[in-house]
Short mmCIF file of C-alpha atoms in Angstrom, two decimals:
data_model
loop_
_atom_site.label_atom_id
_atom_site.label_comp_id
_atom_site.label_asym_id
_atom_site.label_seq_id
_atom_site.Cartn_x
_atom_site.Cartn_y
_atom_site.Cartn_z
CA GLN A 1 -211.93 3.00 -54.56
CA MET A 2 -210.14 1.82 -51.43
CA CYS A 3 -206.90 -0.10 -51.94
CA ILE A 4 -204.87 -1.98 -49.31
CA ARG A 5 -201.60 -3.76 -50.09
CA ASP A 6 -199.79 -6.24 -47.83
CA ARG A 7 -197.76 -9.41 -48.12
CA LEU A 8 -200.89 -11.40 -49.00
CA GLY A 9 -201.49 -9.32 -52.11
CA LYS A 10 -203.58 -6.26 -52.85
CA LEU A 11 -207.16 -5.73 -51.73
CA GLU A 12 -209.35 -3.37 -53.74
CA CYS A 13 -212.83 -2.30 -52.64
CA SER A 14 -214.96 -0.43 -55.15
CA GLY A 15 -217.21 2.44 -54.16
CA GLY A 16 -220.24 0.32 -55.03
CA PHE A 17 -219.11 -2.40 -52.63
CA LEU A 18 -218.57 0.06 -49.77
CA LEU A 19 -221.95 1.69 -50.42
CA ALA A 20 -223.74 -1.67 -50.54
CA ALA A 21 -221.99 -2.82 -47.36
CA ALA A 22 -223.01 0.35 -45.53
CA LEU A 23 -226.60 -0.05 -46.72
CA PHE A 24 -226.78 -3.69 -45.60
CA PHE A 25 -225.35 -2.83 -42.17
CA TYR A 26 -227.91 -0.04 -41.80
CA MET A 27 -230.85 -2.28 -42.78
CA ASP A 28 -229.70 -5.38 -40.86
CA PRO A 29 -232.32 -6.03 -38.12
CA GLY A 30 -230.78 -9.13 -36.57
CA ASP A 31 -227.04 -8.56 -36.63
CA LEU A 32 -226.66 -11.14 -39.40
CA ILE A 33 -224.41 -9.02 -41.61
CA PRO A 34 -221.26 -9.56 -39.46
CA LEU A 35 -221.89 -13.31 -39.57
CA ALA A 36 -222.47 -13.18 -43.33
CA ALA A 37 -219.24 -11.21 -43.71
CA LEU A 38 -217.44 -13.88 -41.65
CA ALA A 39 -218.82 -16.65 -43.88
CA ALA A 40 -217.71 -14.69 -46.97
CA GLY A 41 -214.29 -14.16 -45.42
CA PHE A 42 -213.84 -17.92 -44.91
CA HIS A 43 -214.98 -18.41 -48.50
CA GLU A 44 -212.28 -16.13 -49.89
CA LEU A 45 -209.71 -17.60 -47.47
CA GLY A 46 -210.48 -21.02 -48.93
CA HIS A 47 -209.77 -19.74 -52.44
CA TRP A 48 -206.57 -17.98 -51.37
CA THR A 49 -205.22 -20.96 -49.41
CA ALA A 50 -205.85 -23.34 -52.30
CA VAL A 51 -204.14 -21.00 -54.78
CA ARG A 52 -201.06 -20.79 -52.56
CA LEU A 53 -200.98 -24.55 -51.96
CA MET A 54 -201.16 -25.12 -55.72
CA GLY A 55 -198.14 -22.86 -56.27
CA GLY A 56 -200.02 -19.79 -57.48
CA GLU A 57 -199.98 -16.20 -56.30
CA VAL A 58 -202.90 -13.82 -55.77
CA ARG A 59 -202.08 -10.38 -57.14
CA VAL A 60 -205.37 -8.62 -56.41
CA LEU A 61 -208.57 -9.41 -54.56
CA ARG A 62 -211.28 -7.09 -55.86
CA LEU A 63 -214.49 -6.59 -53.91
CA THR A 64 -217.24 -5.04 -56.01
CA VAL A 65 -220.99 -4.75 -55.76
CA THR A 66 -221.26 -7.97 -57.81
CA GLY A 67 -218.94 -9.97 -55.54
CA GLY A 68 -215.27 -10.84 -55.07
CA ASN A 69 -212.78 -11.66 -57.79
CA MET A 70 -209.18 -12.85 -57.41
CA GLU A 71 -206.65 -11.95 -60.07
CA LEU A 72 -203.75 -14.41 -60.16
CA ASP A 73 -200.12 -13.70 -61.02
CA HIS A 74 -199.69 -14.71 -64.69
CA GLN A 75 -196.03 -15.49 -64.04
CA ARG A 76 -197.10 -18.36 -61.77
CA PRO A 77 -199.98 -19.92 -63.76
CA LEU A 78 -202.05 -22.81 -62.44
CA THR A 79 -202.94 -25.92 -64.38
CA TYR A 80 -206.60 -26.58 -65.19
CA GLY A 81 -206.85 -29.07 -62.34
CA SER A 82 -205.20 -26.73 -59.84
CA GLU A 83 -207.39 -23.79 -60.85
CA LEU A 84 -210.50 -25.96 -60.61
CA ALA A 85 -209.49 -27.06 -57.10
CA ALA A 86 -208.90 -23.43 -56.09
CA ILE A 87 -212.33 -22.43 -57.40
CA LEU A 88 -214.13 -25.23 -55.54
CA ALA A 89 -212.17 -24.60 -52.33
CA GLY A 90 -214.28 -21.54 -51.47
CA PRO A 91 -217.66 -23.33 -51.40
CA GLY A 92 -215.95 -26.36 -49.87
CA VAL A 93 -214.73 -24.32 -46.90
CA ASN A 94 -218.24 -22.89 -46.44
CA LEU A 95 -219.80 -26.36 -46.36
CA LEU A 96 -217.20 -27.60 -43.85
CA LEU A 97 -217.74 -24.49 -41.72
CA ALA A 98 -221.50 -25.08 -41.79
CA LEU A 99 -221.02 -28.66 -40.59
CA LEU A 100 -218.59 -27.62 -37.85
CA CYS A 101 -220.81 -24.82 -36.55
CA ALA A 102 -223.87 -27.09 -36.56
CA ARG A 103 -222.02 -29.67 -34.48
CA LEU A 104 -220.63 -27.12 -32.02
CA GLY A 105 -223.72 -24.93 -31.90
CA GLY A 106 -225.40 -26.26 -28.79
CA GLU A 107 -227.53 -23.39 -27.49
CA GLN A 108 -225.48 -20.70 -29.22
CA GLU A 109 -227.74 -19.12 -31.82
CA ALA A 110 -224.84 -17.27 -33.45
CA LEU A 111 -223.14 -20.55 -34.41
CA TYR A 112 -226.37 -21.93 -35.87
CA ALA A 113 -226.88 -18.71 -37.81
CA LEU A 114 -223.30 -18.87 -39.11
CA SER A 115 -223.89 -22.51 -40.07
CA GLY A 116 -227.00 -21.60 -42.07
CA LEU A 117 -225.34 -18.64 -43.77
CA SER A 118 -222.26 -20.69 -44.66
CA LEU A 119 -224.40 -23.50 -46.03
CA ALA A 120 -226.44 -21.10 -48.15
CA LEU A 121 -223.33 -19.31 -49.43
CA GLY A 122 -221.59 -22.58 -50.28
CA TRP A 123 -224.48 -24.10 -52.22
CA PHE A 124 -225.38 -20.81 -53.90
CA ASN A 125 -221.86 -20.42 -55.27
CA LEU A 126 -221.98 -23.92 -56.74
CA LEU A 127 -224.78 -22.94 -59.12
CA PRO A 128 -223.51 -23.26 -62.74
CA ILE A 129 -224.02 -19.54 -63.34
CA TYR A 130 -221.18 -17.20 -64.29
CA PRO A 131 -219.51 -15.49 -62.43
CA LEU A 132 -220.32 -17.77 -59.48
CA ASP A 133 -217.77 -20.45 -58.62
CA GLY A 134 -219.98 -23.11 -60.19
CA GLY A 135 -220.03 -21.19 -63.48
CA ARG A 136 -216.26 -20.67 -63.42
CA ALA A 137 -215.72 -24.36 -62.66
CA LEU A 138 -218.00 -25.34 -65.55
CA LEU A 139 -216.07 -23.00 -67.85
CA LEU A 140 -212.78 -24.68 -66.93
CA ILE A 141 -214.19 -28.18 -67.35
CA LEU A 142 -215.66 -27.42 -70.77
CA SER A 143 -212.48 -25.63 -71.87
CA ALA A 144 -210.54 -28.85 -71.29
CA PHE A 145 -212.68 -30.62 -73.93
CA THR A 146 -213.39 -27.88 -76.44
CA THR A 147 -212.16 -24.45 -77.45
CA PRO A 148 -212.31 -21.65 -74.86
CA VAL A 149 -214.68 -19.69 -77.11
CA ARG A 150 -217.19 -22.54 -77.35
CA ALA A 151 -216.88 -23.22 -73.64
CA ARG A 152 -217.61 -19.57 -72.88
CA GLN A 153 -220.63 -19.59 -75.18
CA ALA A 154 -222.01 -22.74 -73.51
CA VAL A 155 -221.55 -21.31 -70.00
CA TRP A 156 -223.11 -18.02 -71.10
CA GLY A 157 -226.17 -19.83 -72.46
CA CYS A 158 -226.53 -21.97 -69.33
CA SER A 159 -226.17 -18.91 -67.11
CA VAL A 160 -228.76 -16.87 -69.03
CA ILE A 161 -231.30 -19.70 -68.88
CA LEU A 162 -230.86 -20.28 -65.14
CA VAL A 163 -230.95 -16.57 -64.29
CA ALA A 164 -234.11 -16.17 -66.38
CA LEU A 165 -235.73 -19.08 -64.53
CA LEU A 166 -234.77 -17.59 -61.14
CA LEU A 167 -236.13 -14.19 -62.15
CA ALA A 168 -239.36 -15.72 -63.47
CA ALA A 169 -239.81 -17.71 -60.25
CA GLY A 170 -239.19 -14.60 -58.15
CA MET A 171 -241.64 -12.49 -60.12
CA SER A 172 -244.23 -15.28 -60.00
CA PHE A 173 -243.87 -15.42 -56.23
CA LEU A 174 -244.41 -11.65 -55.98
CA TRP A 175 -247.38 -11.85 -58.34
CA ARG A 176 -249.01 -14.43 -56.05
CA GLY A 177 -248.81 -12.00 -53.14
CA GLY A 178 -245.41 -12.74 -51.69
CA ARG A 179 -243.41 -9.88 -50.24
CA ASN A 180 -239.94 -11.40 -50.09
CA LEU A 181 -237.66 -9.76 -52.66
CA THR A 182 -234.75 -12.12 -52.04
CA LEU A 183 -235.22 -14.34 -55.11
CA PRO A 184 -235.81 -11.60 -57.73
CA GLY A 185 -233.08 -9.50 -56.10
CA MET A 186 -230.67 -12.41 -56.31
CA ALA A 187 -231.59 -12.96 -59.96
CA LEU A 188 -230.97 -9.30 -60.80
CA TRP A 189 -227.64 -9.41 -58.94
CA LEU A 190 -226.62 -12.46 -60.97
CA LEU A 191 -227.70 -10.69 -64.15
CA CYS A 192 -225.43 -7.76 -63.29
CA GLY A 193 -222.54 -10.14 -62.72
CA LEU A 194 -223.28 -11.98 -65.95
CA THR A 195 -222.98 -8.81 -67.99
CA ARG A 196 -219.36 -8.54 -66.86
CA GLN A 197 -218.46 -11.91 -68.39
CA GLU A 198 -217.09 -10.53 -71.62
CA GLY A 199 -214.53 -8.52 -69.66
CA GLU A 200 -213.12 -11.62 -68.01
CA ARG A 201 -209.98 -13.35 -69.23
CA THR A 202 -210.59 -16.38 -71.43
CA PRO A 203 -208.75 -19.34 -69.88
CA VAL A 204 -205.74 -20.63 -71.78
CA LYS A 205 -205.24 -24.35 -72.13
CA LYS A 206 -202.34 -25.74 -70.15
#
């Protein structure tokens, strides 16, 4: 595991993340991986900026094969509203970046590609599936009206149903002769992330 510490906090990269990144760079035929990494970087920057503006502190940013996860300083807790804003800031930055790149694109294919990747990343993360931002936001919203345990159970059920539907759609597409593995691969990736839910911290009402 690679670990970097600076004044912004600590960055941890798991071996699985580094291996997956190397594999994607090797298989990338159109130099899209650097643009996708840039879109992901803006996504995490949106989260980090919102946390700091809300008075919080990021202790660790972990990059794993199932995605990125920010661990906040418990000595500077955020309110439900502030944490929700910080969660939605990541996809929000991606959608704004997509709009900006589309307007400034002109004949520059790289800007149009970055716009498309940012748009896809922003909307994808808004899906109400844990541990995507949409699932985390739904967990916070439900926790404000019911117990954290019931909120977690509801989000878990919603996530399982949606992942199952995505996987079924992907397999159906392959069964009909399609060769694109994006949809079933995405569903399996979400399933891997979903299995980590029980290890996450249950939010505490503020």
